[in-house]
Structures are given as structure tokens and as C-alpha cells.
Short mmCIF file of C-alpha atoms in Angstrom, two decimals:
data_model
loop_
_atom_site.label_atom_id
_atom_site.label_comp_id
_atom_site.label_asym_id
_atom_site.label_seq_id
_atom_site.Cartn_x
_atom_site.Cartn_y
_atom_site.Cartn_z
CA UNK A 54 0.00 0.00 0.00
CA UNK A 55 1.51 3.31 -1.09
CA UNK A 56 -0.20 6.57 -0.34
CA UNK A 57 -0.19 10.29 0.26
CA UNK A 58 -2.31 12.10 2.84
CA UNK A 59 -2.86 15.85 3.18
CA UNK A 60 -5.09 17.20 5.96
CA UNK A 61 -6.13 20.74 6.84
CA UNK A 62 -7.80 21.34 10.22
CA UNK A 63 -9.46 24.65 10.97
CA UNK A 64 -11.45 25.86 13.97
CA UNK A 65 -14.82 27.46 13.34
CA UNK A 66 -15.30 28.45 16.97
CA UNK A 67 -13.87 27.51 20.38
CA UNK A 68 -15.77 24.20 20.37
CA UNK A 69 -16.50 23.56 16.66
CA UNK A 70 -13.81 22.20 14.34
CA UNK A 71 -13.75 21.04 10.76
CA UNK A 72 -11.18 19.40 8.54
CA UNK A 73 -10.70 18.65 4.89
CA UNK A 74 -8.38 15.94 3.64
CA UNK A 75 -7.06 14.46 0.40
CA UNK A 76 -5.85 10.83 0.35
CA UNK A 77 -4.22 9.17 -2.66
CA UNK A 78 -3.54 5.41 -2.50
CA UNK A 79 -2.18 2.66 -4.71
CA UNK A 80 -3.05 -0.71 -3.17
CA UNK A 81 -2.45 -4.36 -3.99
CA UNK A 82 -5.16 -6.57 -2.51
CA UNK A 83 -4.36 -10.28 -2.55
CA UNK A 84 -7.28 -12.08 -0.97
CA UNK A 85 -8.94 -15.42 -1.34
CA UNK A 86 -12.00 -15.57 -3.57
CA UNK A 87 -13.94 -16.72 -0.49
CA UNK A 88 -14.51 -13.01 0.29
CA UNK A 89 -16.37 -12.29 -2.93
CA UNK A 90 -19.23 -13.83 -4.86
CA UNK A 91 -17.91 -11.69 -7.71
CA UNK A 92 -14.58 -13.34 -8.68
CA UNK A 93 -13.46 -10.68 -11.18
CA UNK A 94 -12.33 -7.89 -8.85
CA UNK A 95 -8.86 -6.60 -9.75
CA UNK A 96 -5.93 -6.98 -7.37
CA UNK A 97 -4.59 -3.46 -8.00
CA UNK A 98 -6.59 -0.35 -7.31
CA UNK A 99 -5.95 3.36 -7.15
CA UNK A 100 -8.13 5.52 -4.95
CA UNK A 101 -8.65 9.21 -4.42
CA UNK A 102 -10.56 10.01 -1.24
CA UNK A 103 -11.84 13.35 0.01
CA UNK A 104 -12.95 13.09 3.66
CA UNK A 105 -14.61 15.97 5.50
CA UNK A 106 -15.45 16.10 9.18
CA UNK A 107 -17.24 18.42 11.56
CA UNK A 108 -16.62 18.00 15.30
CA UNK A 109 -18.36 19.76 18.17
CA UNK A 110 -16.23 19.16 21.25
CA UNK A 111 -16.95 20.62 24.69
CA UNK A 112 -15.04 18.05 26.72
CA UNK A 113 -12.96 19.45 29.59
CA UNK A 114 -9.79 17.37 29.11
CA UNK A 115 -8.13 15.64 26.18
CA UNK A 116 -6.65 12.72 28.16
CA UNK A 117 -9.22 12.21 30.93
CA UNK A 118 -12.52 13.91 30.04
CA UNK A 119 -15.07 14.08 32.84
CA UNK A 120 -17.88 16.22 31.52
CA UNK A 121 -19.98 17.29 28.56
CA UNK A 122 -20.48 16.03 25.04
CA UNK A 123 -18.63 15.45 21.78
CA UNK A 124 -20.44 14.98 18.45
CA UNK A 125 -18.57 13.90 15.31
CA UNK A 126 -19.93 13.90 11.76
CA UNK A 127 -17.70 12.53 9.01
CA UNK A 128 -18.25 11.85 5.36
CA UNK A 129 -16.04 10.98 2.43
CA UNK A 130 -16.22 10.24 -1.25
CA UNK A 131 -13.80 7.72 -2.71
CA UNK A 132 -13.11 7.37 -6.42
CA UNK A 133 -11.67 3.97 -7.36
CA UNK A 134 -9.86 3.01 -10.55
CA UNK A 135 -9.16 -0.60 -11.39
CA UNK A 136 -12.32 -1.70 -9.61
CA UNK A 137 -15.76 -2.64 -10.83
CA UNK A 138 -17.35 0.25 -8.95
CA UNK A 139 -16.29 3.85 -9.49
CA UNK A 140 -17.46 5.65 -6.36
CA UNK A 141 -18.01 4.78 -2.70
CA UNK A 142 -19.53 7.15 -0.16
CA UNK A 143 -18.68 6.75 3.54
CA UNK A 144 -20.49 8.24 6.52
CA UNK A 145 -19.81 8.24 10.27
CA UNK A 146 -21.87 9.70 13.11
CA UNK A 147 -20.41 9.55 16.60
CA UNK A 148 -21.60 10.74 20.00
CA UNK A 149 -19.45 10.62 23.14
CA UNK A 150 -20.81 11.64 26.53
CA UNK A 151 -18.83 11.95 29.79
CA UNK A 152 -20.47 12.50 33.16
CA UNK A 153 -18.70 12.96 36.49
CA UNK A 154 -20.50 11.06 39.25
CA UNK A 155 -19.02 13.12 42.10
CA UNK A 156 -17.70 16.66 42.71
CA UNK A 157 -14.06 15.53 42.76
CA UNK A 158 -14.49 13.89 39.32
CA UNK A 159 -12.95 10.69 40.70
CA UNK A 160 -15.73 8.55 39.17
CA UNK A 161 -16.70 9.19 35.56
CA UNK A 162 -19.24 7.43 33.36
CA UNK A 163 -18.40 7.55 29.65
CA UNK A 164 -20.68 6.48 26.79
CA UNK A 165 -19.66 6.28 23.13
CA UNK A 166 -21.88 5.40 20.15
CA UNK A 167 -20.76 5.28 16.50
CA UNK A 168 -22.63 4.42 13.32
CA UNK A 169 -20.49 3.97 10.20
CA UNK A 170 -21.75 3.05 6.75
CA UNK A 171 -20.84 2.75 3.06
CA UNK A 172 -23.14 3.70 0.18
CA UNK A 173 -22.69 2.94 -3.49
CA UNK A 174 -22.15 -0.81 -3.94
CA UNK A 175 -23.13 -4.32 -2.92
CA UNK A 176 -20.81 -5.87 -0.34
CA UNK A 177 -19.21 -8.31 -2.81
CA UNK A 178 -18.20 -5.41 -5.06
CA UNK A 179 -16.45 -3.42 -2.31
CA UNK A 180 -12.70 -4.13 -2.14
CA UNK A 181 -11.86 -5.97 1.06
CA UNK A 182 -9.53 -3.25 2.39
CA UNK A 183 -12.30 -0.62 2.07
CA UNK A 184 -14.95 -2.55 4.05
CA UNK A 185 -15.80 -1.73 7.66
CA UNK A 186 -14.52 -3.87 10.53
CA UNK A 187 -14.93 -3.90 14.33
CA UNK A 188 -12.33 -4.82 16.93
CA UNK A 189 -9.29 -3.22 18.50
CA UNK A 190 -8.48 -0.65 21.18
CA UNK A 191 -10.78 2.05 19.72
CA UNK A 192 -13.63 -0.32 18.90
CA UNK A 193 -14.32 -3.60 20.73
CA UNK A 194 -11.53 -4.10 23.25
CA UNK A 195 -10.58 -7.72 23.83
CA UNK A 196 -10.61 -8.46 20.10
CA UNK A 197 -7.63 -7.83 17.87
CA UNK A 198 -7.96 -5.10 15.23
CA UNK A 199 -10.74 -5.97 12.74
CA UNK A 200 -11.47 -9.40 14.29
CA UNK A 201 -14.85 -8.62 15.91
CA UNK A 202 -16.53 -8.45 12.51
CA UNK A 203 -18.91 -10.64 10.54
CA UNK A 204 -17.38 -13.97 9.52
CA UNK A 205 -17.48 -15.77 6.19
CA UNK A 206 -19.98 -18.63 6.54
CA UNK A 207 -18.46 -21.81 8.06
CA UNK A 208 -15.02 -20.18 8.57
CA UNK A 209 -13.17 -18.06 11.11
CA UNK A 210 -12.32 -15.42 8.48
CA UNK A 211 -13.72 -11.90 8.97
CA UNK A 212 -15.19 -10.40 5.82
CA UNK A 213 -16.08 -6.87 6.88
CA UNK A 214 -19.30 -5.15 5.99
CA UNK A 215 -21.12 -2.09 4.66
CA UNK A 216 -22.19 -0.76 8.05
CA UNK A 217 -21.16 -0.96 11.68
CA UNK A 218 -22.78 0.09 14.92
CA UNK A 219 -20.37 0.35 17.88
CA UNK A 220 -21.19 0.98 21.53
CA UNK A 221 -18.78 1.55 24.43
CA UNK A 222 -19.62 2.21 28.07
CA UNK A 223 -17.03 2.60 30.79
CA UNK A 224 -16.82 3.55 34.42
CA UNK A 225 -13.48 5.21 35.23
CA UNK A 226 -12.23 5.48 38.82
CA UNK A 227 -9.30 7.79 39.59
CA UNK A 228 -7.05 6.21 42.27
CA UNK A 229 -4.50 9.04 42.49
CA UNK A 230 -2.97 11.67 40.21
CA UNK A 231 -1.28 9.13 37.92
CA UNK A 232 -3.35 5.95 38.29
CA UNK A 233 -6.90 4.85 37.70
CA UNK A 234 -9.03 1.81 36.95
CA UNK A 235 -11.72 1.19 34.35
CA UNK A 236 -14.59 -1.27 33.96
CA UNK A 237 -15.98 -1.30 30.43
CA UNK A 238 -18.52 -2.91 28.14
CA UNK A 239 -18.03 -2.81 24.36
CA UNK A 240 -20.22 -4.11 21.57
CA UNK A 241 -20.56 -3.92 17.80
CA UNK A 242 -22.80 -5.19 15.05
#
């Protein structure tokens, strides 16, 4: 995978941010035909992607937020060459809420919900590296990256999908200035 990524981030206000990005990729995808009912997808593909995001963030701390809300809206258009489809459209809506359970902010409840989706093609026409997967530290903890996703029938192989719904809930307890503990529940579909 070879690529180039240019991103420009600009604040609209103290709590509202937006960014615009340009991503160019040249990818070789060597995957078993088990992933596709359509066997004629090319192995090489070039993509040009233009993602845009809008983030409203009122959280009180970057590393250990204890109050307020963060809303993320992302969208992107991807043009593919060397593939059977020409355009994919991606969308992502995310809401994160933090609530301190005491005045000292030693106990914090955090909720995170994300809905991601792809428009523009049937699943067997979407290149495998462009599909959506769950699993990993920022998704479903306890599963390796991309391994909490839908499996190919009668196998242990994850195939990815066109949409994902992720949910994370955690209770954080501050022990002292440098240490804390967390109990969490993660899920995805």
C-alpha cells in the first residue's frame, strides 16, 4: 500500500472544528475468492478520497474527560480506478458523553456510540480493504484489530461489511494523580 495524505484542520469556533483531507492510494489486494461472490475484482486499485469532518467538542480534558459532550460527523467520497465500482460514499456519526458522578471527578461514566456506513455498492463489489470492521483498542476491546466483525460462513475469516454500529460504556475510577481503573462494556454489530 503506497499513499499520500494531506489534511487541513481549521477551527470554526472555540468548540467547533472542521477538517478537509485528500488521500491518494495505490493498493495491492491479494485475498482469497472466499470473500467475494464476484470473482473478477482486480488486485490493484488506485483511490482518491476526500474526507470531510465536523466535530463539536466541549469536553474538559483531552486525556481524561469528565464532563460534557462530543459529536462527530464525518463523510467521504472515494473514487476507485481498477475496480468494478467507481465511487463509494462513507459516513460516520459519533456521540461521546462523559459524566462525572461526584464533585471531585474521581468517578466518571463515559458512553460512546458510532454508526459507520458505506453507500454505493453491494458488499461483494467493495474491495476488502475498504470494508468496515470492528475490533481493536478504539472499537471492541478484547478483540484484535478488525477481528470482531462478521465472519465468512463456516469459517473463522472476517469479511467486513457495509455498516457498523459500535457501543462503548465505561466507568473510570481515579485512584491518584497518575493511576486509575476502568470497567468497560463494548459491543458492535
